[in-house]
């Protein structure tokens, strides 16, 4: 599959060619108010990837301007996510809170220049005076306060002399602007909240739209890359840069945020799923968080491949979930160790073998990587096969096991079903079969008959029991936000997004399975050990993704 276009590369190449910039500096600026998701992964790959490609650098900066929603737990999880994806900020780790004093000083500068004022309208009045898309805004009655009065009030705000909501600091721009973001936007508000880094030093905090461009300027960012919803904020971004005495002049570029079928890409909504216990925390493998997909067995390489394939567009679009799964499969097919696992077992008794029969067989760990060596397993009198690989009354195109029919056990022998044993309810509990000794390892039958079906199996006595968690899509519809009146996105959660198999039977070598490897359970899908719940002697495997059709 071809990789998609990236218009930002063209911009950077032009800037380097014209000598507008000789060194590229980008940044990834998350707010530490939740765990990162796949949309952020794309942004990480984009910002760090561009810096890498053009031999520049990328900063990791936490935009921590809202103490009420931020937490050091989120800071640490974000650092882990960036590192896991294969990127490093080196010494360039920053926080907007590092710049609080400078941002305050520049706010004072704006007041002195007559470009900012303290406004004492209530929240409801602020909304009313702002107008809407069809009605221009009205000037605040406090817009004409003198510089001296504004300076005094702003200092009193900083000193904690007012209650929350009593005053805000606003930029003095144009209340009649067609762009709502330019109607005297807020620069500071009073928040008497403990900050995870600055403690109780500040009780006024800069607004994101004010702190962000100035943080970019302080750090000498050349290309400030944001998602499309910030396009209308760009005039204010430029206003801050032009009206404050900054030494660098970064430029903001917007690209389309990532929307995907069968997922929601909103930290707020994902937080809802966690808080309301729909999910087992942020790292639940069904979650589209980076910690969730990591636990599910996705690799950093597969996510970087995904980011490359979908490219960077200027127009909003919806990415098919299948593209993500295809990237994961492509990556895992090349690296996953092969093994056999039976998730829904039915016992097969080989009648023409003695009770203590135990034959060692082997197959490759990976069909295209002989350097990974061989894996050993055992053929015994009793084996397990998948119950779906047996039909008592087979359909015409069913080529697996049925009464009187033959099938090949993968890497072993051809067996023939002679008798079906059922319990009192009529459920099949056991199959009695004979094996054809001459057919070992794919050899033909003595009369040269072609056996169409091949199924996987494990020895009943020489196997490992494990819990296997089979994951489906988080939502049952492609657009989870599309709901009937009175319902919300949670009504579209997929009730079958998790199926727990308690006593799956696995090839004996999986006793030594490790977190560093991924596994292809042949004919089933790709799996990994669960990083939180799996323990020696009580293994838990998570399904990463099923095999593509035709495998």
Short mmCIF file of C-alpha atoms in Angstrom, two decimals:
data_model
loop_
_atom_site.label_atom_id
_atom_site.label_comp_id
_atom_site.label_asym_id
_atom_site.label_seq_id
_atom_site.Cartn_x
_atom_site.Cartn_y
_atom_site.Cartn_z
CA UNK A 1 0.00 0.00 0.00
CA UNK A 2 1.34 3.45 -0.86
CA UNK A 3 1.89 5.96 1.89
CA UNK A 4 -0.40 8.96 1.73
CA UNK A 5 0.62 12.56 1.07
CA UNK A 6 1.89 14.93 3.72
CA UNK A 7 1.46 18.59 2.70
CA UNK A 8 3.51 19.69 5.73
CA UNK A 9 6.64 18.16 4.22
CA UNK A 10 6.22 20.42 1.20
CA UNK A 11 5.92 23.48 3.47
CA UNK A 12 9.04 22.53 5.45
CA UNK A 13 11.06 21.78 2.31
CA UNK A 14 10.09 25.15 0.84
CA UNK A 15 11.03 26.94 4.10
CA UNK A 16 14.42 25.23 4.17
CA UNK A 17 15.05 25.92 0.50
CA UNK A 18 14.19 29.63 0.85
CA UNK A 19 16.30 29.83 4.04
CA UNK A 20 13.26 31.08 5.95
CA UNK A 21 14.41 28.46 8.45
CA UNK A 22 17.70 26.62 8.58
CA UNK A 23 16.71 24.35 11.49
CA UNK A 24 13.26 22.86 12.07
CA UNK A 25 11.76 22.82 15.58
CA UNK A 26 8.37 21.19 16.18
CA UNK A 27 6.57 20.31 19.39
CA UNK A 28 4.05 17.84 20.71
CA UNK A 29 1.96 19.78 23.26
CA UNK A 30 -0.52 17.57 25.15
CA UNK A 31 -2.61 18.75 28.07
CA UNK A 32 -1.97 16.38 31.00
CA UNK A 33 -5.69 15.83 31.65
CA UNK A 34 -6.11 12.26 30.42
CA UNK A 35 -4.42 9.36 28.67
CA UNK A 36 -3.43 9.77 25.04
CA UNK A 37 -5.33 7.99 22.26
CA UNK A 38 -4.69 6.98 18.65
CA UNK A 39 -5.32 10.54 17.43
CA UNK A 40 -2.47 11.73 19.65
CA UNK A 41 -0.32 8.86 18.38
CA UNK A 42 -0.72 10.26 14.87
CA UNK A 43 0.30 13.72 16.13
CA UNK A 44 3.34 12.29 17.97
CA UNK A 45 4.45 10.43 14.83
CA UNK A 46 3.89 13.58 12.77
CA UNK A 47 5.75 16.08 14.97
CA UNK A 48 8.63 13.84 16.03
CA UNK A 49 8.76 12.22 12.58
CA UNK A 50 9.10 15.56 10.73
CA UNK A 51 11.81 16.71 13.14
CA UNK A 52 13.68 13.43 12.60
CA UNK A 53 13.32 13.50 8.82
CA UNK A 54 14.60 17.07 8.49
CA UNK A 55 17.30 16.70 11.18
CA UNK A 56 15.63 19.19 13.49
CA UNK A 57 14.22 18.57 16.95
CA UNK A 58 10.84 18.07 18.58
CA UNK A 59 9.95 19.26 22.07
CA UNK A 60 7.59 17.52 24.44
CA UNK A 61 5.68 20.32 26.16
CA UNK A 62 2.87 19.88 28.62
CA UNK A 63 0.26 22.63 28.26
CA UNK A 64 -0.60 22.53 31.95
CA UNK A 65 -2.69 25.70 32.27
CA UNK A 66 -5.79 24.11 33.86
CA UNK A 67 -4.89 22.79 37.33
CA UNK A 68 -8.39 21.43 38.01
CA UNK A 69 -8.16 18.64 35.43
CA UNK A 70 -4.44 17.88 35.39
CA UNK A 71 -2.50 15.22 37.21
CA UNK A 72 1.08 13.95 37.44
CA UNK A 73 -0.28 10.46 36.60
CA UNK A 74 -1.21 11.76 33.15
CA UNK A 75 2.21 13.42 32.72
CA UNK A 76 3.99 10.12 33.36
CA UNK A 77 1.64 8.11 31.13
CA UNK A 78 2.20 10.57 28.25
CA UNK A 79 5.99 10.34 28.62
CA UNK A 80 5.72 6.53 28.53
CA UNK A 81 3.53 6.67 25.42
CA UNK A 82 5.94 8.90 23.48
CA UNK A 83 8.91 6.69 24.44
CA UNK A 84 6.98 3.53 23.56
CA UNK A 85 6.24 4.90 20.08
CA UNK A 86 10.00 5.14 19.60
CA UNK A 87 10.60 8.87 20.02
CA UNK A 88 12.74 10.90 22.42
CA UNK A 89 12.65 14.57 23.36
CA UNK A 90 16.14 14.29 24.95
CA UNK A 91 16.65 17.39 27.12
CA UNK A 92 13.72 19.22 25.49
CA UNK A 93 10.99 18.52 28.05
CA UNK A 94 8.99 21.64 28.91
CA UNK A 95 5.87 22.72 30.75
CA UNK A 96 3.75 25.81 30.06
CA UNK A 97 3.92 26.28 33.85
CA UNK A 98 7.68 26.92 33.43
CA UNK A 99 6.64 30.15 31.71
CA UNK A 100 3.92 31.39 34.10
CA UNK A 101 6.02 34.36 35.28
CA UNK A 102 6.96 35.33 31.72
CA UNK A 103 3.34 35.00 30.54
CA UNK A 104 2.21 37.17 33.46
CA UNK A 105 4.88 39.78 32.63
CA UNK A 106 3.71 39.87 29.01
CA UNK A 107 0.11 40.29 30.16
CA UNK A 108 1.25 43.32 32.19
CA UNK A 109 3.03 44.57 29.04
CA UNK A 110 -0.22 44.24 27.04
CA UNK A 111 -2.10 46.20 29.71
CA UNK A 112 0.51 48.96 29.59
CA UNK A 113 0.23 49.03 25.79
CA UNK A 114 -3.56 49.49 26.11
CA UNK A 115 -4.13 46.05 24.53
CA UNK A 116 -5.58 44.20 27.54
CA UNK A 117 -8.04 45.08 30.29
CA UNK A 118 -9.62 43.58 33.39
CA UNK A 119 -13.28 42.81 32.75
CA UNK A 120 -15.77 42.34 35.59
CA UNK A 121 -18.73 40.96 33.66
CA UNK A 122 -20.23 37.75 35.04
CA UNK A 123 -19.89 34.57 33.01
CA UNK A 124 -23.47 34.92 31.73
CA UNK A 125 -22.90 38.56 30.81
CA UNK A 126 -19.66 37.67 29.02
CA UNK A 127 -21.59 35.23 26.85
CA UNK A 128 -24.34 37.76 26.17
CA UNK A 129 -21.91 40.58 25.26
CA UNK A 130 -19.93 38.26 22.99
CA UNK A 131 -22.81 37.89 20.53
CA UNK A 132 -22.96 34.96 18.15
CA UNK A 133 -22.24 34.09 14.53
CA UNK A 134 -25.06 36.32 13.30
CA UNK A 135 -24.91 39.09 15.93
CA UNK A 136 -21.79 41.22 16.55
CA UNK A 137 -20.52 41.49 20.11
CA UNK A 138 -20.82 44.58 22.34
CA UNK A 139 -17.98 46.32 24.11
CA UNK A 140 -17.70 45.51 27.79
CA UNK A 141 -18.47 48.53 30.00
CA UNK A 142 -15.06 47.83 31.62
CA UNK A 143 -13.18 48.08 28.32
CA UNK A 144 -12.34 51.76 28.94
CA UNK A 145 -10.68 51.25 32.33
CA UNK A 146 -7.43 53.16 32.63
CA UNK A 147 -4.07 51.42 32.37
CA UNK A 148 -3.43 52.22 36.05
CA UNK A 149 -6.72 50.69 37.18
CA UNK A 150 -6.16 47.58 35.03
CA UNK A 151 -2.64 47.10 36.40
CA UNK A 152 -3.86 47.42 39.97
CA UNK A 153 -6.81 45.02 39.49
CA UNK A 154 -4.64 42.47 37.66
CA UNK A 155 -2.10 42.49 40.49
CA UNK A 156 -4.91 42.06 43.02
CA UNK A 157 -6.18 39.10 40.95
CA UNK A 158 -2.70 37.58 41.12
CA UNK A 159 -2.52 38.18 44.86
CA UNK A 160 -5.73 36.25 45.47
CA UNK A 161 -7.81 39.23 46.61
CA UNK A 162 -10.85 38.28 44.50
CA UNK A 163 -13.11 35.26 44.28
CA UNK A 164 -13.22 33.05 41.21
CA UNK A 165 -15.34 34.61 38.46
CA UNK A 166 -15.07 38.15 39.86
CA UNK A 167 -12.73 39.34 37.09
CA UNK A 168 -10.92 38.12 33.97
CA UNK A 169 -8.19 39.66 31.88
CA UNK A 170 -9.15 40.11 28.21
CA UNK A 171 -7.29 41.14 25.08
CA UNK A 172 -8.61 44.36 23.55
CA UNK A 173 -9.15 43.47 19.89
CA UNK A 174 -12.53 43.81 18.13
CA UNK A 175 -15.95 42.90 19.51
CA UNK A 176 -17.45 43.13 16.03
CA UNK A 177 -14.99 40.72 14.41
CA UNK A 178 -16.66 37.99 12.32
CA UNK A 179 -14.20 35.59 14.01
CA UNK A 180 -15.60 34.92 17.49
CA UNK A 181 -12.08 34.14 18.75
CA UNK A 182 -11.09 37.77 18.16
CA UNK A 183 -13.91 39.29 20.22
CA UNK A 184 -11.72 40.36 23.13
CA UNK A 185 -10.72 36.80 24.10
CA UNK A 186 -9.85 35.90 27.67
CA UNK A 187 -6.17 35.89 28.63
CA UNK A 188 -6.41 35.04 32.35
CA UNK A 189 -9.00 33.76 34.80
CA UNK A 190 -8.98 33.32 38.57
CA UNK A 191 -8.63 29.68 39.68
CA UNK A 192 -7.87 28.98 43.31
CA UNK A 193 -6.71 25.44 42.60
CA UNK A 194 -3.56 23.51 43.50
CA UNK A 195 -1.30 23.02 40.49
CA UNK A 196 0.62 19.74 40.14
CA UNK A 197 3.89 21.63 39.58
CA UNK A 198 3.56 25.19 40.92
CA UNK A 199 1.50 24.23 43.98
CA UNK A 200 -0.42 27.24 45.37
CA UNK A 201 1.92 29.91 44.03
CA UNK A 202 -0.60 31.10 41.42
CA UNK A 203 -4.32 31.71 41.71
CA UNK A 204 -4.63 33.13 38.19
CA UNK A 205 -3.94 30.93 35.19
CA UNK A 206 -3.39 31.82 31.52
CA UNK A 207 -5.92 30.61 28.96
CA UNK A 208 -4.65 27.92 26.58
CA UNK A 209 -5.05 30.18 23.50
CA UNK A 210 -2.79 32.80 25.13
CA UNK A 211 -0.21 30.44 26.65
CA UNK A 212 0.20 28.24 23.60
CA UNK A 213 1.56 30.70 20.99
CA UNK A 214 3.79 32.41 23.53
CA UNK A 215 5.20 29.07 24.74
CA UNK A 216 5.94 28.27 21.09
CA UNK A 217 7.74 31.61 20.77
CA UNK A 218 9.77 31.11 23.96
CA UNK A 219 10.94 27.71 22.68
CA UNK A 220 11.70 28.95 19.14
CA UNK A 221 9.23 26.58 17.50
CA UNK A 222 9.30 27.02 13.71
CA UNK A 223 6.26 24.94 12.74
CA UNK A 224 3.43 24.78 15.27
CA UNK A 225 1.26 21.95 13.97
CA UNK A 226 -2.34 21.78 15.26
CA UNK A 227 -5.55 20.04 14.28
CA UNK A 228 -8.16 21.79 12.13
CA UNK A 229 -10.35 22.95 15.01
CA UNK A 230 -7.61 25.49 15.81
CA UNK A 231 -7.80 27.09 12.37
CA UNK A 232 -10.19 29.81 13.61
CA UNK A 233 -7.87 30.40 16.56
CA UNK A 234 -4.90 31.17 14.32
CA UNK A 235 -5.62 34.95 14.03
CA UNK A 236 -5.43 35.18 17.84
CA UNK A 237 -2.28 33.02 17.82
CA UNK A 238 -0.74 35.54 15.41
CA UNK A 239 -2.07 38.49 17.45
CA UNK A 240 -0.29 37.23 20.58
CA UNK A 241 2.98 36.79 18.68
CA UNK A 242 2.71 40.23 17.02
CA UNK A 243 1.72 42.15 20.16
CA UNK A 244 4.11 40.69 22.74
CA UNK A 245 7.85 41.43 22.73
CA UNK A 246 8.86 37.92 21.65
CA UNK A 247 12.11 37.12 19.82
CA UNK A 248 10.80 34.23 17.70
CA UNK A 249 7.81 34.22 15.37
CA UNK A 250 6.40 30.71 15.02
CA UNK A 251 3.67 29.96 12.49
CA UNK A 252 0.69 27.69 13.06
CA UNK A 253 -0.32 25.05 10.50
CA UNK A 254 -3.45 22.94 10.72
CA UNK A 255 -4.14 19.41 9.58
CA UNK A 256 -7.29 17.29 9.82
CA UNK A 257 -7.69 15.50 13.13
CA UNK A 258 -8.03 11.75 12.99
CA UNK A 259 -11.54 10.35 13.10
CA UNK A 260 -12.00 6.59 12.90
CA UNK A 261 -14.91 4.24 12.40
CA UNK A 262 -16.04 2.21 15.44
CA UNK A 263 -14.20 4.53 17.88
CA UNK A 264 -14.65 7.80 19.75
CA UNK A 265 -11.64 10.12 19.79
CA UNK A 266 -12.48 12.36 22.71
CA UNK A 267 -10.60 12.35 26.01
CA UNK A 268 -13.77 13.53 27.72
CA UNK A 269 -15.81 10.61 26.40
CA UNK A 270 -13.07 8.09 27.11
CA UNK A 271 -12.88 9.44 30.66
CA UNK A 272 -16.64 8.88 30.93
CA UNK A 273 -16.22 5.22 29.94
CA UNK A 274 -13.55 4.80 32.64
CA UNK A 275 -15.35 6.72 35.40
CA UNK A 276 -18.69 5.01 34.77
CA UNK A 277 -16.96 1.58 34.78
CA UNK A 278 -17.85 0.64 31.22
CA UNK A 279 -14.13 -0.02 30.79
CA UNK A 280 -11.58 -1.48 33.17
CA UNK A 281 -9.45 1.67 33.34
CA UNK A 282 -7.55 3.69 30.72
CA UNK A 283 -5.46 0.65 29.75
CA UNK A 284 -8.41 -1.63 29.02
CA UNK A 285 -7.35 -3.30 25.74
CA UNK A 286 -10.63 -2.24 24.10
CA UNK A 287 -9.81 1.44 24.63
CA UNK A 288 -8.25 3.42 21.75
CA UNK A 289 -5.73 4.83 24.25
CA UNK A 290 -2.05 4.21 23.56
CA UNK A 291 -1.82 2.36 26.89
CA UNK A 292 -4.84 0.24 25.86
CA UNK A 293 -3.51 -0.72 22.44
CA UNK A 294 -0.08 -1.40 23.94
CA UNK A 295 -1.64 -3.84 26.41
CA UNK A 296 -3.61 -5.40 23.58
CA UNK A 297 -0.37 -6.23 21.76
CA UNK A 298 -0.14 -3.53 19.11
CA UNK A 299 3.48 -2.69 18.35
CA UNK A 300 4.95 0.81 18.02
CA UNK A 301 6.03 -0.13 14.49
CA UNK A 302 2.43 -0.93 13.52
CA UNK A 303 1.22 2.47 14.79
CA UNK A 304 4.00 4.32 12.96
CA UNK A 305 3.09 2.39 9.80
CA UNK A 306 -0.56 3.35 10.31
CA UNK A 307 0.32 7.05 10.71
CA UNK A 308 2.38 6.86 7.51
CA UNK A 309 -0.35 5.12 5.51
CA UNK A 310 -3.16 7.50 6.42
CA UNK A 311 -0.99 10.55 5.76
CA UNK A 312 -1.73 14.15 6.69
CA UNK A 313 -4.72 15.83 5.09
CA UNK A 314 -6.16 19.34 5.17
CA UNK A 315 -9.79 18.16 5.00
CA UNK A 316 -11.68 16.18 7.63
CA UNK A 317 -12.24 12.52 6.80
CA UNK A 318 -12.98 9.26 8.58
CA UNK A 319 -10.34 6.54 8.60
CA UNK A 320 -11.58 2.97 8.30
CA UNK A 321 -10.76 0.82 11.33
CA UNK A 322 -9.76 -1.91 8.85
CA UNK A 323 -6.69 0.13 7.84
CA UNK A 324 -5.41 0.07 11.42
CA UNK A 325 -6.01 -3.68 11.68
CA UNK A 326 -4.26 -4.23 8.35
CA UNK A 327 -1.16 -2.35 9.59
CA UNK A 328 -1.11 -4.39 12.79
CA UNK A 329 -1.44 -7.67 10.86
CA UNK A 330 1.30 -6.70 8.41
CA UNK A 331 3.66 -5.97 11.28
CA UNK A 332 2.75 -9.01 13.40
CA UNK A 333 2.83 -11.45 10.49
CA UNK A 334 6.53 -10.69 10.13
CA UNK A 335 7.41 -11.01 13.82
CA UNK A 336 4.90 -13.25 15.64
CA UNK A 337 6.00 -16.66 16.91
CA UNK A 338 3.69 -19.40 15.67
CA UNK A 339 1.86 -21.75 18.02
CA UNK A 340 -1.32 -23.82 18.16
CA UNK A 341 -4.11 -23.02 20.61
CA UNK A 342 -7.60 -24.48 20.98
CA UNK A 343 -10.08 -22.01 22.47
CA UNK A 344 -13.24 -24.13 22.43
CA UNK A 345 -11.97 -27.69 22.83
CA UNK A 346 -13.55 -31.01 21.96
CA UNK A 347 -11.62 -34.16 22.89
CA UNK A 348 -10.41 -36.58 20.22
CA UNK A 349 -9.33 -40.10 21.27
CA UNK A 350 -6.96 -41.81 18.82
CA UNK A 351 -8.05 -45.44 19.10
CA UNK A 352 -5.06 -47.02 17.38
CA UNK A 353 -2.53 -45.52 19.80
CA UNK A 354 -1.51 -47.00 23.19
CA UNK A 355 -2.55 -45.04 26.32
CA UNK A 356 1.00 -43.86 27.11
CA UNK A 357 1.92 -42.86 23.53
CA UNK A 358 3.90 -39.61 23.32
CA UNK A 359 5.64 -38.63 20.07
CA UNK A 360 7.71 -35.48 19.86
CA UNK A 361 6.99 -33.38 16.76
CA UNK A 362 8.40 -30.05 15.67
CA UNK A 363 7.66 -27.11 13.45
CA UNK A 364 9.23 -23.73 12.78
CA UNK A 365 8.79 -20.86 15.23
CA UNK A 366 8.29 -18.65 12.16
CA UNK A 367 7.88 -19.98 8.59
CA UNK A 368 10.06 -17.26 7.06
CA UNK A 369 12.64 -16.89 9.85
CA UNK A 370 14.64 -20.10 10.20
CA UNK A 371 17.00 -18.28 12.58
CA UNK A 372 14.25 -18.37 15.24
CA UNK A 373 14.59 -22.15 15.32
CA UNK A 374 12.05 -24.90 15.93
CA UNK A 375 9.31 -25.42 18.47
CA UNK A 376 8.48 -28.84 19.94
CA UNK A 377 5.08 -30.30 20.82
CA UNK A 378 3.64 -33.78 21.33
CA UNK A 379 1.24 -36.16 19.60
CA UNK A 380 -0.58 -38.30 22.18
CA UNK A 381 -3.53 -40.66 22.40
CA UNK A 382 -5.86 -37.82 23.37
CA UNK A 383 -5.81 -34.45 21.65
CA UNK A 384 -8.09 -31.40 21.52
CA UNK A 385 -9.47 -29.77 18.40
CA UNK A 386 -11.76 -26.74 18.02
CA UNK A 387 -15.41 -27.74 18.32
CA UNK A 388 -16.10 -25.62 15.21
CA UNK A 389 -13.80 -27.96 13.26
CA UNK A 390 -16.31 -30.80 13.66
CA UNK A 391 -19.79 -31.05 12.14
CA UNK A 392 -21.94 -34.10 12.70
CA UNK A 393 -24.06 -33.27 9.64
CA UNK A 394 -21.59 -31.40 7.46
CA UNK A 395 -22.53 -28.78 4.91
CA UNK A 396 -21.43 -29.47 1.33
CA UNK A 397 -18.39 -27.17 1.52
CA UNK A 398 -17.23 -28.33 4.97
CA UNK A 399 -13.84 -30.06 4.61
CA UNK A 400 -12.91 -30.51 8.25
CA UNK A 401 -13.84 -33.41 10.56
CA UNK A 402 -17.17 -35.23 10.38
CA UNK A 403 -18.32 -38.86 10.90
CA UNK A 404 -16.52 -41.20 8.50
CA UNK A 405 -14.41 -38.36 7.08
CA UNK A 406 -10.70 -37.56 7.29
CA UNK A 407 -8.79 -34.39 8.12
CA UNK A 408 -5.13 -33.55 8.54
CA UNK A 409 -3.88 -32.41 11.96
CA UNK A 410 -1.45 -29.57 11.27
CA UNK A 411 2.21 -30.66 11.48
CA UNK A 412 1.11 -34.20 12.45
CA UNK A 413 -1.08 -36.91 10.90
CA UNK A 414 -4.32 -37.50 9.03
CA UNK A 415 -7.10 -38.78 11.30
CA UNK A 416 -10.48 -40.38 10.48
CA UNK A 417 -13.59 -39.96 12.65
CA UNK A 418 -15.17 -43.33 13.51
CA UNK A 419 -17.51 -42.60 16.42
CA UNK A 420 -19.22 -39.60 18.04
CA UNK A 421 -19.80 -39.74 21.84
CA UNK A 422 -22.55 -37.53 23.33
CA UNK A 423 -23.78 -36.74 26.82
CA UNK A 424 -27.36 -37.14 28.01
CA UNK A 425 -28.34 -33.76 26.58
CA UNK A 426 -27.10 -34.74 23.11
CA UNK A 427 -23.97 -32.53 23.25
CA UNK A 428 -20.89 -33.99 21.55
CA UNK A 429 -18.24 -34.63 24.21
CA UNK A 430 -15.72 -36.87 22.47
CA UNK A 431 -14.71 -38.11 19.04
CA UNK A 432 -13.12 -41.49 18.53
CA UNK A 433 -10.73 -41.54 15.59
CA UNK A 434 -7.90 -43.52 14.03
CA UNK A 435 -4.71 -42.00 12.64
CA UNK A 436 -2.83 -42.90 9.47
CA UNK A 437 0.82 -43.44 10.51
CA UNK A 438 2.17 -42.97 6.95
CA UNK A 439 0.86 -39.36 6.73
CA UNK A 440 3.27 -37.76 9.21
CA UNK A 441 4.23 -34.15 8.53
CA UNK A 442 2.14 -33.70 5.40
CA UNK A 443 2.97 -36.97 3.61
CA UNK A 444 0.19 -38.40 1.42
CA UNK A 445 -2.01 -41.37 2.31
CA UNK A 446 -0.83 -44.80 1.13
CA UNK A 447 -3.30 -44.70 -1.76
CA UNK A 448 -2.47 -41.09 -2.66
CA UNK A 449 -5.85 -39.63 -1.65
CA UNK A 450 -5.87 -35.83 -1.32
CA UNK A 451 -7.00 -34.61 2.11
CA UNK A 452 -8.55 -31.15 1.73
CA UNK A 453 -8.93 -30.03 5.32
CA UNK A 454 -6.13 -29.06 7.75
CA UNK A 455 -6.97 -28.17 11.36
CA UNK A 456 -4.96 -27.20 14.44
CA UNK A 457 -4.89 -29.22 17.64
CA UNK A 458 -3.03 -29.67 20.93
CA UNK A 459 -2.18 -32.69 23.02
CA UNK A 460 -4.61 -33.21 25.92
CA UNK A 461 -1.87 -34.31 28.33
CA UNK A 462 1.00 -32.13 27.03
CA UNK A 463 -0.57 -28.67 26.90
CA UNK A 464 -0.88 -25.47 28.91
CA UNK A 465 -4.17 -24.09 30.16
CA UNK A 466 -4.64 -20.33 29.93
CA UNK A 467 -7.25 -17.62 30.03
CA UNK A 468 -7.70 -16.07 26.60
CA UNK A 469 -9.44 -12.74 26.11
CA UNK A 470 -10.92 -12.28 22.67
CA UNK A 471 -11.54 -8.62 21.84
CA UNK A 472 -13.98 -7.23 19.32
CA UNK A 473 -14.57 -3.62 18.30
CA UNK A 474 -15.45 -1.22 21.09
CA UNK A 475 -18.63 -0.03 19.35
CA UNK A 476 -21.10 -2.06 17.33
CA UNK A 477 -21.74 0.70 14.75
CA UNK A 478 -19.24 2.55 12.57
CA UNK A 479 -20.37 5.99 13.83
CA UNK A 480 -20.85 5.72 17.62
CA UNK A 481 -21.99 9.36 17.81
CA UNK A 482 -25.00 8.62 15.60
CA UNK A 483 -27.68 7.88 18.20
CA UNK A 484 -31.44 8.11 18.47
CA UNK A 485 -32.88 10.99 20.48
CA UNK A 486 -32.45 10.56 24.22
CA UNK A 487 -29.47 8.18 23.81
CA UNK A 488 -25.75 8.92 23.84
CA UNK A 489 -22.68 7.26 22.34
CA UNK A 490 -22.56 4.69 25.17
CA UNK A 491 -25.73 3.07 23.84
CA UNK A 492 -23.65 1.96 20.84
CA UNK A 493 -21.05 0.07 22.90
CA UNK A 494 -20.53 -3.43 21.55
CA UNK A 495 -21.83 -5.97 24.13
CA UNK A 496 -19.49 -8.56 22.56
CA UNK A 497 -16.34 -6.44 22.70
CA UNK A 498 -14.83 -8.91 25.19
CA UNK A 499 -15.23 -12.66 25.37
CA UNK A 500 -13.25 -14.46 28.09
CA UNK A 501 -12.22 -18.07 27.45
CA UNK A 502 -11.27 -19.53 30.82
CA UNK A 503 -9.60 -22.87 29.97
CA UNK A 504 -8.13 -22.61 26.52
CA UNK A 505 -5.66 -25.39 25.64
CA UNK A 506 -2.34 -24.13 24.31
CA UNK A 507 0.71 -25.73 22.77
CA UNK A 508 3.04 -26.81 25.59
CA UNK A 509 5.88 -24.43 24.62
CA UNK A 510 3.69 -21.42 25.47
CA UNK A 511 4.41 -22.19 29.12
CA UNK A 512 7.56 -20.11 28.45
CA UNK A 513 5.71 -17.27 26.66
CA UNK A 514 7.14 -13.80 27.37
CA UNK A 515 5.87 -10.24 27.22
CA UNK A 516 8.48 -9.27 24.64
CA UNK A 517 7.06 -11.62 22.00
CA UNK A 518 3.84 -11.66 20.00
CA UNK A 519 2.21 -14.94 19.02
CA UNK A 520 0.14 -16.11 16.11
CA UNK A 521 -2.27 -18.79 17.27
CA UNK A 522 -2.50 -20.58 13.94
CA UNK A 523 -5.87 -20.22 12.21
CA UNK A 524 -7.13 -17.97 15.06
CA UNK A 525 -5.31 -14.65 15.31
CA UNK A 526 -2.47 -12.68 16.92
CA UNK A 527 -2.07 -12.69 20.69
CA UNK A 528 0.16 -11.38 23.46
CA UNK A 529 0.50 -12.00 27.17
CA UNK A 530 -1.54 -9.55 29.25
CA UNK A 531 0.98 -7.21 30.90
CA UNK A 532 -1.16 -6.69 34.01
CA UNK A 533 -2.93 -9.95 34.80
CA UNK A 534 -0.76 -12.75 33.38
CA UNK A 535 1.45 -14.63 35.83
CA UNK A 536 3.61 -17.79 35.57
CA UNK A 537 1.26 -20.73 36.10
CA UNK A 538 -1.79 -18.52 35.42
CA UNK A 539 -1.24 -17.21 31.91
CA UNK A 540 -3.58 -14.66 30.35
CA UNK A 541 -3.42 -13.92 26.61
CA UNK A 542 -5.06 -10.98 24.85
CA UNK A 543 -6.17 -11.18 21.23
CA UNK A 544 -4.53 -8.33 19.35
CA UNK A 545 -6.27 -8.85 16.02
CA UNK A 546 -7.83 -11.74 14.14
CA UNK A 547 -6.23 -13.25 11.04
CA UNK A 548 -7.18 -11.62 7.77
CA UNK A 549 -9.66 -13.65 5.77
CA UNK A 550 -7.92 -16.26 3.69
CA UNK A 551 -5.21 -16.96 6.30
#
